[in-house]
Coordinates of C-alpha atoms and ligand atoms in Angstrom, one line a residue:
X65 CA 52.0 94.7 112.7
X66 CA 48.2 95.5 111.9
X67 CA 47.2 99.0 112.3
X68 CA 44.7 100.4 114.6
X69 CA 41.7 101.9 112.6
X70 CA 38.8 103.9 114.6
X71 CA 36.4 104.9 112.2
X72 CA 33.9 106.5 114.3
X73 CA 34.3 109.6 116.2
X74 CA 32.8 112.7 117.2
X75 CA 34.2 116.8 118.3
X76 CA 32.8 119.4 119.6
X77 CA 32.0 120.3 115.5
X78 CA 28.9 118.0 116.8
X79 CA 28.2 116.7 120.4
X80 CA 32.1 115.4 121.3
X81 CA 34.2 117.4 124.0
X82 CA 37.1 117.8 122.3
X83 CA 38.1 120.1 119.6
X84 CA 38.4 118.7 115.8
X85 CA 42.2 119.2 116.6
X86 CA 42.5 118.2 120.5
X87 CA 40.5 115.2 119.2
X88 CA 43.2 114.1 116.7
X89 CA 45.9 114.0 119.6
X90 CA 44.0 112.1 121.5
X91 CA 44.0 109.3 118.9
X92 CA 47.4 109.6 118.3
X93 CA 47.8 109.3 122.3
X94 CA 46.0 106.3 121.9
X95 CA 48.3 104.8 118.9
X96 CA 45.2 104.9 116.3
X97 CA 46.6 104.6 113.3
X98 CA 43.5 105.8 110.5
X99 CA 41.1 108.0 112.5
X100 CA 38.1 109.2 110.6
X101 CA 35.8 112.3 112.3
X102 CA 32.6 111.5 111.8
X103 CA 30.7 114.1 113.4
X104 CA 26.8 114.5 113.2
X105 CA 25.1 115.8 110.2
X106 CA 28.4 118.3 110.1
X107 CA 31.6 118.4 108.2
X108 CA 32.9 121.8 109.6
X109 CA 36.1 120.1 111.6
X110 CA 37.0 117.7 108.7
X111 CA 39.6 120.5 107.7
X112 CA 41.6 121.0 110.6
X113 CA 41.6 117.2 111.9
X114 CA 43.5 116.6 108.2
X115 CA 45.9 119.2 108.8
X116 CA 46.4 118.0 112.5
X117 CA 46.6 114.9 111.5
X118 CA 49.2 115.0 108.4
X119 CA 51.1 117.0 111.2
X120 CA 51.2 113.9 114.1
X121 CA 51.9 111.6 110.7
X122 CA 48.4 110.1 111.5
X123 CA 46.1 108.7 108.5
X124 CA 42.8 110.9 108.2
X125 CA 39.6 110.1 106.8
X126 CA 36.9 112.7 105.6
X127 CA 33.6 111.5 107.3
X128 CA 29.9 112.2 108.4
X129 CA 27.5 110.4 110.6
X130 CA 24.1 111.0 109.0
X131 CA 20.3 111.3 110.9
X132 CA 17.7 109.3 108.9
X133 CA 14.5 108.7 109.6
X134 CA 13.8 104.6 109.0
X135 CA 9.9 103.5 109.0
X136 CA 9.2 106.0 112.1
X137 CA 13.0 105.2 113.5
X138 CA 16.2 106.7 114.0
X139 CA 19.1 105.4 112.2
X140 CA 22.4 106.7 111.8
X141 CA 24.8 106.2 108.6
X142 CA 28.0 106.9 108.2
X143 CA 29.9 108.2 105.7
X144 CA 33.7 107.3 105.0
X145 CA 36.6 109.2 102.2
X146 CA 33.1 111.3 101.8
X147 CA 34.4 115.0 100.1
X148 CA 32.3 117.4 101.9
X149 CA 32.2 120.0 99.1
X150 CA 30.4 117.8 97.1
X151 CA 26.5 119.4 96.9
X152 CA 24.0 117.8 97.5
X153 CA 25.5 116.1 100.7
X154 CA 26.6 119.7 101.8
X155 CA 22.8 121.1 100.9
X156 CA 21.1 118.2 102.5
X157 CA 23.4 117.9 105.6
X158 CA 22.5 122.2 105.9
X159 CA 18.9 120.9 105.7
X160 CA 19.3 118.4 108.1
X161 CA 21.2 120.9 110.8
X162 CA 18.2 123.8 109.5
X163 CA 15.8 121.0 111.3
X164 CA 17.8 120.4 114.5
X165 CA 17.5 124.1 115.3
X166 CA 13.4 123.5 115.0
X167 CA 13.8 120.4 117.0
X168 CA 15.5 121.6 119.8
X169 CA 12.7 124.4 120.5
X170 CA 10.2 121.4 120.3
X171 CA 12.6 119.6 123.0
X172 CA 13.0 123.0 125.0
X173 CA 9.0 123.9 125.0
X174 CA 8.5 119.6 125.8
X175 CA 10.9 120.7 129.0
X176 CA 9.4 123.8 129.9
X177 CA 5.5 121.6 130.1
X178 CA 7.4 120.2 133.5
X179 CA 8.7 123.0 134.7
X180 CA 12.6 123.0 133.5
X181 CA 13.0 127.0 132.2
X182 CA 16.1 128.0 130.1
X183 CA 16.9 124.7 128.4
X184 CA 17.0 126.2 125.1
X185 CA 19.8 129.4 125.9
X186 CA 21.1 126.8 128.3
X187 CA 21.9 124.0 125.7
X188 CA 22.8 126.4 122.7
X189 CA 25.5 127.3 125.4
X190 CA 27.2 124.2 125.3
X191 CA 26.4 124.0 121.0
X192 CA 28.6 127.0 120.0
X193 CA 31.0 125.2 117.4
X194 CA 28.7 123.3 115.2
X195 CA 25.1 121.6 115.4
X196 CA 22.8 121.0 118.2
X197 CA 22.0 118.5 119.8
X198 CA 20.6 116.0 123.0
X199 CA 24.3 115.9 124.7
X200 CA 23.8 119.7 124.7
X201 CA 20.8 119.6 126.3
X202 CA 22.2 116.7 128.8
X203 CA 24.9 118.6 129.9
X204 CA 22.7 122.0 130.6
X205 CA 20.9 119.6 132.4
X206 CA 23.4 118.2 134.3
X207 CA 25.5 121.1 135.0
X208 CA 22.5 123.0 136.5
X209 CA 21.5 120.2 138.8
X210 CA 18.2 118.8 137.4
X211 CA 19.9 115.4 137.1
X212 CA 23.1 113.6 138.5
X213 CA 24.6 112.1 135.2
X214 CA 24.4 111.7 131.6
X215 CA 22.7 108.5 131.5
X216 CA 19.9 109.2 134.2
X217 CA 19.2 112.6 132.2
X218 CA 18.6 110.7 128.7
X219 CA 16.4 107.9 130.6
X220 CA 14.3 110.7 132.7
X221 CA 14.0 113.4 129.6
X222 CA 15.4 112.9 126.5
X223 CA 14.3 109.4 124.9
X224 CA 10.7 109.3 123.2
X225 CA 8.2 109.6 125.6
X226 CA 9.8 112.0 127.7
X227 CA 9.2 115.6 128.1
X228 CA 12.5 116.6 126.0
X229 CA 12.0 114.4 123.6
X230 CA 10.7 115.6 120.2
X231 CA 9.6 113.8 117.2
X232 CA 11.4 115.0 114.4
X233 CA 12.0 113.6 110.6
X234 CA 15.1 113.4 109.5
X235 CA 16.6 112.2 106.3
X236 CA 15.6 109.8 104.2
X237 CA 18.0 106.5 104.3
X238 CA 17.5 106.8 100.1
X239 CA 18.9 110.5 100.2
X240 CA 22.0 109.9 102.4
X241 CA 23.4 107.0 100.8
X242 CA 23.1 108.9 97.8
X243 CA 24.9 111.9 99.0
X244 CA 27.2 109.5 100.7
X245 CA 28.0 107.2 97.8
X246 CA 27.5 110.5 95.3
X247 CA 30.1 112.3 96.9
X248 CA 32.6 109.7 96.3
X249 CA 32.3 107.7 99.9
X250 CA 31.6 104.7 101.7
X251 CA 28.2 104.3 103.6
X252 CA 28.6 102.3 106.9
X253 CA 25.3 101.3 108.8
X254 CA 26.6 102.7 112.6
X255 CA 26.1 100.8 115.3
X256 CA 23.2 98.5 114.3
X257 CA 22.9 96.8 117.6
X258 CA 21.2 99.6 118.8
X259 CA 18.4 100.2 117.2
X260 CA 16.2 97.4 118.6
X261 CA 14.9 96.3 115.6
X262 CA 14.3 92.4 115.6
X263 CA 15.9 90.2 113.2
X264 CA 12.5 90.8 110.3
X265 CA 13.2 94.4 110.4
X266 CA 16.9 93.8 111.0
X267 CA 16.9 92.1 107.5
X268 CA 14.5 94.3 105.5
X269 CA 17.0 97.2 106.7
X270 CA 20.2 95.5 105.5
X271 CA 18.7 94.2 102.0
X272 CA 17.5 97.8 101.7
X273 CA 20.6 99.5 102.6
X274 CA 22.7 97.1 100.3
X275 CA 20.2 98.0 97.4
X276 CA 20.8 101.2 98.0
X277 CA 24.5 101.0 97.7
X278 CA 25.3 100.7 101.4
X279 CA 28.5 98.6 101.2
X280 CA 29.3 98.0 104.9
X281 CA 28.4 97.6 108.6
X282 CA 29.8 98.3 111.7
X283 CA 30.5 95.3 113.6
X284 CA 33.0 96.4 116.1
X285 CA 31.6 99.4 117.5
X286 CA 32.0 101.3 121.2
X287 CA 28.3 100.6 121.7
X288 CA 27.9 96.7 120.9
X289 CA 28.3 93.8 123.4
X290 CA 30.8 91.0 122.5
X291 CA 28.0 88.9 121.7
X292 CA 26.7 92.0 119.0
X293 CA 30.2 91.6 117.5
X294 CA 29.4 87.8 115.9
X295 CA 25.9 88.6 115.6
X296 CA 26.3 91.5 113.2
X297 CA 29.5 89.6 111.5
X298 CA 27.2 87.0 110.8
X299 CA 25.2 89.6 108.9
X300 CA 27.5 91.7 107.6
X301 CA 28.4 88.2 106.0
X302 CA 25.1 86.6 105.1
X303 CA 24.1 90.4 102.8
X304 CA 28.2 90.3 101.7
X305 CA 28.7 94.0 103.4
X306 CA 32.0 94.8 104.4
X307 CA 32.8 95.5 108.2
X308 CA 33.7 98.6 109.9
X309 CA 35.0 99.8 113.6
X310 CA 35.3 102.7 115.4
X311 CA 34.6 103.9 118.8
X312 CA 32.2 106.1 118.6
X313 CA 34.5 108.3 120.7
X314 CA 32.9 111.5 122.5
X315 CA 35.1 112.5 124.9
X316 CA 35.5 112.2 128.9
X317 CA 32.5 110.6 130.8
X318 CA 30.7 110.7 127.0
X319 CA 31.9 108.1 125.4
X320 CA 31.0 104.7 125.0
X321 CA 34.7 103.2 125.0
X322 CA 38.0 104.9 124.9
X323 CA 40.0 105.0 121.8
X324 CA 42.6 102.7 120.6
X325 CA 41.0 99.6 122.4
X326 CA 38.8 98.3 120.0
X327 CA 39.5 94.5 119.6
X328 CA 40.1 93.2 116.3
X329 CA 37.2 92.3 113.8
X330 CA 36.1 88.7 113.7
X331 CA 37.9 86.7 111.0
X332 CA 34.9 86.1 109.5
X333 CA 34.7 89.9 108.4
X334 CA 36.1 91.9 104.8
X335 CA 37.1 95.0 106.4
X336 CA 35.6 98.0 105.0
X337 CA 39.4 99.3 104.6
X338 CA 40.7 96.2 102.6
X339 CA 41.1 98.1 99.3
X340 CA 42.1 101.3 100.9
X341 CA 45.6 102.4 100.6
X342 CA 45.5 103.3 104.0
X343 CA 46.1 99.8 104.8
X344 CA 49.0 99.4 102.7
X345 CA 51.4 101.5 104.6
Ligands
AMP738 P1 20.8 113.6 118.6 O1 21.4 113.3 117.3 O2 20.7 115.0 118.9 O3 19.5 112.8 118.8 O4 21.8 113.0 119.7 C1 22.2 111.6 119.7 C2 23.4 111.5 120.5 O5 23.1 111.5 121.9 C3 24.1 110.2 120.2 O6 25.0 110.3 119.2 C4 24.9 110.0 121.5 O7 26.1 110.8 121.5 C5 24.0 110.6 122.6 N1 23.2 109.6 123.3 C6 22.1 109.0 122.9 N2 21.6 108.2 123.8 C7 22.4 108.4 124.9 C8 22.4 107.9 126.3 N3 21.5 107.0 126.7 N4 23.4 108.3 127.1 C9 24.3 109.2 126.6 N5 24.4 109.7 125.4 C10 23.4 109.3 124.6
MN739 MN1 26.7 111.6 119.5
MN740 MN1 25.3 107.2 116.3
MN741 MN1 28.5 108.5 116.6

């Protein structure tokens, strides 16, 4: 029997519903097997999830999902078996969560311009465990009427060239592979379906990730189409980077997919876990 590994998911440490703990049950609800919490630019619920998860006789894995800032893009990287003391990723993932705080008065004041007051106290509301974020700023929105749903409230206010949205500079893709791959980790390239790139950009991104010392992918992710899953296996095989999966869990009415119903990588893949002794058992 092959376990069930979901190697991308988020609490309420960053913009996920659930508690770091709550969140562990649910997987094990949902008969994953090796759960890693990879919440944004925050390692504050790594601790609990472990001890949660060592209690359900679940395997945990340490992880980050890490804002960088790719020629005048976002991009997210994750982080896998990362040790979260180690300090320059603890120092520049503080710097990175100092910056959301300056963003989200930039988003707030971008709101205010058409006439939404509040939005700031409102979303900081909803933020009380860890960093801030859009979903916080989504659900202040939705919750006080403004808009219906959390999709119509990104489309309307929170993606660039909206009134929310707010230009901001994250990392550098250079600094958190290095704190990634410093601290002892794996760095994953999350859900690269999404970032509209085109296939030029597509490959300047994955030769520079690999150069870097980005060793794998995710193929299998809550956020790709079926047709995204052969497309980025094809690259994950074409730049020899291993392949990762997770759901990119949030919680009810957030998430992308539900957990524990990923389908299997293509056969075509190395799974990022292959040498992990996480597999073994
Ligand atoms: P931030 O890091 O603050 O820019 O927030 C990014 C997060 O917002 C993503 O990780 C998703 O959880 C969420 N998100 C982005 N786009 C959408 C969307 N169109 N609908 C719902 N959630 C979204
Ligand atoms: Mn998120
Ligand atoms: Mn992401
Ligand atoms: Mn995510």
């Amino acid at each position: 029997m092959s376990l069930i590994f979901d190697l991308h998911s988020h609490s309420n440490i960053s913009d996920g519903l659930l508690s770091p703990a709550e969140l562990v049950e649910h997987a094990a609800i949902h008969n994953v097997d090796v759960l890693a919490l990879t919440d944004h630019d925050d390692t504050g619920g790594l601790e609990v999830a472990a001890s949660e998860a060592k209690r359900l006789g679940l395997q945990f894995i340490n992880g980050v999902e890490i804002s960088v800032t790719w020629k005048k893009r976002t991009l997210h990287i994750v982080g896998l078996k990362i040790d979260p003391q180690h300090p320059p990723l603890k120092f520049g993932l503080e710097s990175i969560r100092a910056g959301r705080h300056i963003r989200a008065a930039g988003m707030a004041a971008g709101l205010e311009k058409v006439g939404i007051k509040g939005s700031l106290e409102g979303a900081y509301q909803y933020a009380t465990e860890g960093i801030i974020g859009r979903i916080h700023f989504a659900r202040f929105l939705v919750d006080s009427g403004i808009s219906k749903d959390t999709k119509s409230v990104f489309k309307k206010y929170l993606v660039k060239g909206k009134p929310g949205y707010f230009e901001h500079q994250w990392a550098s893709l250079e600094d958190a592979v290095n704190w990634i791959v410093g601290s002892g980790g794996v760095a994953v390239l999350a859900h690269p379906g999404r970032y509209d790139l085109g296939r030029i950009n597509m490959l300047l991104l994955l030769n520079e990730f690999r150069a870097l010392g980005g060793a794998a992918i995710e193929v299998v992710t809550g956020s790709h189409t079926g047709a995204q899953y052969v497309e980025y296996a094809k690259y994950a095989q074409l730049f020899g980077l291993k392949s990762s999966q997770g759901s990119d869990y949030h919680g009810k009415g957030l998430s992308f997919m539900e957990m524990g119903r990923l389908p299997m990588l293509p056969s075509n893949c190395v799974p990022v876990w292959h040498d992990w002794p996480e597999a073994l058992l």
